Amino acid sequence: MTAVILRTLTTQAEWACACVAVSNFQHDESGRVGRRYGLTYTLDAPGEPDVTLEVWRSQRGVEVRRVRKIEDEVRHALG
C-alpha cells in the first residue's frame, strides 16, 4: 500500500480529481522517485474550472499538488 500525500487541495472537486489523477499516475508512471519525474493531469471538475494536478513519487509515497493558474488565484482571492 502506497501513502498518498495531498498538497494545496481545498475543495471536494479537487480531492475527487486527485483520486483520478493518482489512479492514472499509478498506470502511467516510470517508477522513478522525484518531482522531475512527475506527471501533470488536467481534469474536469464539477462546478469549477478545470483542475490541473501535478503527481510524483517521493520517498514518502505519491504526492499530489494543485497547479494554480494566475486567474484561479485572483478568483480565489476575490471569493
Short mmCIF file of N, CA and C in Angstrom, two decimals:
data_model
loop_
_atom_site.label_atom_id
_atom_site.label_comp_id
_atom_site.label_asym_id
_atom_site.label_seq_id
_atom_site.Cartn_x
_atom_site.Cartn_y
_atom_site.Cartn_z
N MET A 1 0.84 -1.18 0.00
CA MET A 1 0.00 0.00 0.00
C MET A 1 0.89 1.25 0.00
N THR A 2 0.58 2.19 -0.85
CA THR A 2 1.37 3.41 -1.00
C THR A 2 0.66 4.57 -0.33
N ALA A 3 1.40 5.36 0.42
CA ALA A 3 0.83 6.56 1.03
C ALA A 3 0.62 7.60 -0.05
N VAL A 4 -0.47 8.37 0.06
CA VAL A 4 -0.74 9.47 -0.86
C VAL A 4 -0.77 10.75 -0.05
N ILE A 5 0.07 11.70 -0.42
CA ILE A 5 0.16 12.99 0.28
C ILE A 5 -0.49 14.04 -0.61
N LEU A 6 -1.55 14.67 -0.11
CA LEU A 6 -2.27 15.69 -0.87
C LEU A 6 -1.85 17.07 -0.39
N ARG A 7 -1.43 17.91 -1.33
CA ARG A 7 -0.96 19.26 -1.00
C ARG A 7 -1.82 20.29 -1.71
N THR A 8 -2.12 21.37 -1.05
CA THR A 8 -2.81 22.55 -1.60
C THR A 8 -4.16 22.24 -2.25
N LEU A 9 -4.86 21.22 -1.77
CA LEU A 9 -6.19 20.92 -2.28
C LEU A 9 -7.21 21.46 -1.28
N THR A 10 -8.16 22.27 -1.76
CA THR A 10 -9.07 22.93 -0.83
C THR A 10 -10.54 22.60 -1.04
N THR A 11 -10.90 22.02 -2.18
CA THR A 11 -12.32 21.75 -2.44
C THR A 11 -12.55 20.26 -2.67
N GLN A 12 -13.81 19.85 -2.54
CA GLN A 12 -14.15 18.46 -2.79
C GLN A 12 -13.87 18.08 -4.24
N ALA A 13 -14.09 19.02 -5.15
CA ALA A 13 -13.82 18.74 -6.56
C ALA A 13 -12.34 18.45 -6.78
N GLU A 14 -11.46 19.20 -6.10
CA GLU A 14 -10.02 18.96 -6.21
C GLU A 14 -9.66 17.59 -5.66
N TRP A 15 -10.27 17.22 -4.55
CA TRP A 15 -9.99 15.90 -3.95
C TRP A 15 -10.45 14.79 -4.89
N ALA A 16 -11.63 14.97 -5.51
CA ALA A 16 -12.14 13.97 -6.45
C ALA A 16 -11.20 13.84 -7.65
N CYS A 17 -10.73 14.96 -8.16
CA CYS A 17 -9.79 14.94 -9.29
C CYS A 17 -8.47 14.29 -8.86
N ALA A 18 -8.06 14.50 -7.63
CA ALA A 18 -6.81 13.91 -7.13
C ALA A 18 -6.92 12.38 -7.13
N CYS A 19 -8.07 11.85 -6.77
CA CYS A 19 -8.25 10.39 -6.79
C CYS A 19 -8.06 9.84 -8.20
N VAL A 20 -8.62 10.52 -9.19
CA VAL A 20 -8.48 10.10 -10.58
C VAL A 20 -7.03 10.24 -11.03
N ALA A 21 -6.39 11.36 -10.68
CA ALA A 21 -5.01 11.60 -11.09
C ALA A 21 -4.06 10.56 -10.50
N VAL A 22 -4.25 10.20 -9.23
CA VAL A 22 -3.39 9.19 -8.60
C VAL A 22 -3.59 7.83 -9.27
N SER A 23 -4.82 7.50 -9.58
CA SER A 23 -5.09 6.24 -10.28
C SER A 23 -4.41 6.23 -11.64
N ASN A 24 -4.54 7.32 -12.39
CA ASN A 24 -3.89 7.42 -13.70
C ASN A 24 -2.37 7.36 -13.56
N PHE A 25 -1.84 8.03 -12.54
CA PHE A 25 -0.39 8.07 -12.33
C PHE A 25 0.16 6.67 -12.07
N GLN A 26 -0.55 5.88 -11.31
CA GLN A 26 -0.08 4.53 -10.98
C GLN A 26 0.04 3.66 -12.24
N HIS A 27 -0.73 3.99 -13.27
CA HIS A 27 -0.63 3.25 -14.53
C HIS A 27 0.42 3.84 -15.47
N ASP A 28 0.63 5.18 -15.39
CA ASP A 28 1.48 5.90 -16.34
C ASP A 28 2.92 6.09 -15.89
N GLU A 29 3.20 6.01 -14.60
CA GLU A 29 4.50 6.41 -14.07
C GLU A 29 5.64 5.51 -14.49
N SER A 30 6.85 6.06 -14.38
CA SER A 30 8.05 5.32 -14.74
C SER A 30 8.64 4.55 -13.55
N GLY A 31 8.17 4.87 -12.33
CA GLY A 31 8.70 4.21 -11.14
C GLY A 31 9.84 4.97 -10.51
N ARG A 32 10.27 6.05 -11.15
CA ARG A 32 11.38 6.85 -10.60
C ARG A 32 10.88 7.79 -9.52
N VAL A 33 11.75 8.05 -8.57
CA VAL A 33 11.43 8.92 -7.44
C VAL A 33 11.92 10.33 -7.74
N GLY A 34 11.09 11.31 -7.46
CA GLY A 34 11.48 12.70 -7.63
C GLY A 34 10.45 13.48 -8.41
N ARG A 35 10.32 14.74 -8.04
CA ARG A 35 9.33 15.59 -8.65
C ARG A 35 9.56 15.79 -10.15
N ARG A 36 10.82 15.75 -10.58
CA ARG A 36 11.09 15.94 -12.01
C ARG A 36 10.56 14.80 -12.85
N TYR A 37 10.24 13.67 -12.23
CA TYR A 37 9.66 12.53 -12.96
C TYR A 37 8.14 12.49 -12.84
N GLY A 38 7.58 13.55 -12.27
CA GLY A 38 6.14 13.60 -12.09
C GLY A 38 5.40 13.84 -13.39
N LEU A 39 4.10 13.66 -13.31
CA LEU A 39 3.23 13.89 -14.46
C LEU A 39 2.18 14.91 -14.08
N THR A 40 1.68 15.63 -15.07
CA THR A 40 0.66 16.64 -14.85
C THR A 40 -0.63 16.20 -15.53
N TYR A 41 -1.73 16.31 -14.80
CA TYR A 41 -3.04 15.95 -15.33
C TYR A 41 -3.97 17.15 -15.20
N THR A 42 -4.75 17.41 -16.25
CA THR A 42 -5.79 18.43 -16.20
C THR A 42 -7.12 17.71 -16.35
N LEU A 43 -7.98 17.88 -15.35
CA LEU A 43 -9.24 17.13 -15.30
C LEU A 43 -10.42 18.08 -15.17
N ASP A 44 -11.56 17.64 -15.66
CA ASP A 44 -12.81 18.40 -15.50
C ASP A 44 -13.26 18.27 -14.06
N ALA A 45 -13.57 19.41 -13.45
CA ALA A 45 -14.07 19.41 -12.07
C ALA A 45 -15.52 19.87 -12.09
N PRO A 46 -16.42 19.12 -11.46
CA PRO A 46 -17.81 19.53 -11.45
C PRO A 46 -17.99 20.86 -10.73
N GLY A 47 -18.59 21.83 -11.41
CA GLY A 47 -18.87 23.13 -10.80
C GLY A 47 -17.68 24.05 -10.69
N GLU A 48 -16.54 23.69 -11.26
CA GLU A 48 -15.33 24.52 -11.19
C GLU A 48 -14.64 24.51 -12.54
N PRO A 49 -13.70 25.44 -12.74
CA PRO A 49 -12.88 25.34 -13.94
C PRO A 49 -12.03 24.06 -13.88
N ASP A 50 -11.42 23.70 -14.99
CA ASP A 50 -10.56 22.51 -15.00
C ASP A 50 -9.53 22.58 -13.88
N VAL A 51 -9.21 21.42 -13.31
CA VAL A 51 -8.24 21.32 -12.22
C VAL A 51 -6.97 20.68 -12.78
N THR A 52 -5.83 21.36 -12.60
CA THR A 52 -4.55 20.82 -13.04
C THR A 52 -3.79 20.35 -11.81
N LEU A 53 -3.36 19.09 -11.83
CA LEU A 53 -2.66 18.49 -10.70
C LEU A 53 -1.33 17.92 -11.15
N GLU A 54 -0.33 18.12 -10.31
CA GLU A 54 0.99 17.54 -10.53
C GLU A 54 1.12 16.35 -9.58
N VAL A 55 1.52 15.20 -10.11
CA VAL A 55 1.62 13.97 -9.31
C VAL A 55 3.02 13.40 -9.49
N TRP A 56 3.67 13.04 -8.36
CA TRP A 56 5.01 12.46 -8.44
C TRP A 56 5.23 11.49 -7.28
N ARG A 57 6.22 10.61 -7.45
CA ARG A 57 6.57 9.66 -6.41
C ARG A 57 7.73 10.25 -5.60
N SER A 58 7.57 10.26 -4.28
CA SER A 58 8.63 10.72 -3.38
C SER A 58 9.04 9.56 -2.48
N GLN A 59 9.99 9.81 -1.59
CA GLN A 59 10.40 8.78 -0.63
C GLN A 59 9.24 8.40 0.30
N ARG A 60 8.29 9.32 0.50
CA ARG A 60 7.17 9.08 1.41
C ARG A 60 5.96 8.43 0.75
N GLY A 61 5.89 8.47 -0.58
CA GLY A 61 4.75 7.91 -1.28
C GLY A 61 4.46 8.71 -2.54
N VAL A 62 3.21 8.75 -2.93
CA VAL A 62 2.78 9.52 -4.10
C VAL A 62 2.27 10.87 -3.60
N GLU A 63 2.78 11.94 -4.17
CA GLU A 63 2.38 13.29 -3.75
C GLU A 63 1.58 13.97 -4.86
N VAL A 64 0.59 14.75 -4.45
CA VAL A 64 -0.28 15.46 -5.38
C VAL A 64 -0.34 16.93 -4.97
N ARG A 65 -0.19 17.81 -5.97
CA ARG A 65 -0.26 19.25 -5.71
C ARG A 65 -1.07 19.90 -6.81
N ARG A 66 -1.94 20.81 -6.43
CA ARG A 66 -2.71 21.57 -7.42
C ARG A 66 -1.81 22.63 -8.03
N VAL A 67 -1.85 22.72 -9.33
CA VAL A 67 -1.13 23.77 -10.06
C VAL A 67 -2.16 24.84 -10.36
N ARG A 68 -2.00 25.98 -9.72
CA ARG A 68 -2.97 27.06 -9.92
C ARG A 68 -2.47 28.03 -10.96
N LYS A 69 -3.41 28.45 -11.79
CA LYS A 69 -3.11 29.48 -12.77
C LYS A 69 -3.34 30.83 -12.12
N ILE A 70 -2.79 31.86 -12.68
CA ILE A 70 -2.96 33.21 -12.13
C ILE A 70 -4.44 33.56 -12.02
N GLU A 71 -5.25 33.21 -13.03
CA GLU A 71 -6.68 33.52 -12.98
C GLU A 71 -7.35 32.85 -11.78
N ASP A 72 -6.96 31.60 -11.48
CA ASP A 72 -7.51 30.89 -10.33
C ASP A 72 -7.17 31.61 -9.03
N GLU A 73 -5.93 32.09 -8.92
CA GLU A 73 -5.51 32.79 -7.71
C GLU A 73 -6.33 34.06 -7.50
N VAL A 74 -6.56 34.82 -8.57
CA VAL A 74 -7.32 36.06 -8.45
C VAL A 74 -8.76 35.73 -8.09
N ARG A 75 -9.36 34.73 -8.76
CA ARG A 75 -10.75 34.35 -8.47
C ARG A 75 -10.88 33.88 -7.03
N HIS A 76 -9.92 33.09 -6.55
CA HIS A 76 -9.95 32.59 -5.19
C HIS A 76 -9.82 33.74 -4.18
N ALA A 77 -8.96 34.70 -4.47
CA ALA A 77 -8.74 35.83 -3.56
C ALA A 77 -9.97 36.73 -3.49
N LEU A 78 -10.67 36.89 -4.62
CA LEU A 78 -11.85 37.75 -4.64
C LEU A 78 -13.07 37.06 -4.06
N GLY A 79 -13.03 35.72 -4.03
CA GLY A 79 -14.09 34.92 -3.43
C GLY A 79 -15.37 35.05 -4.15
#
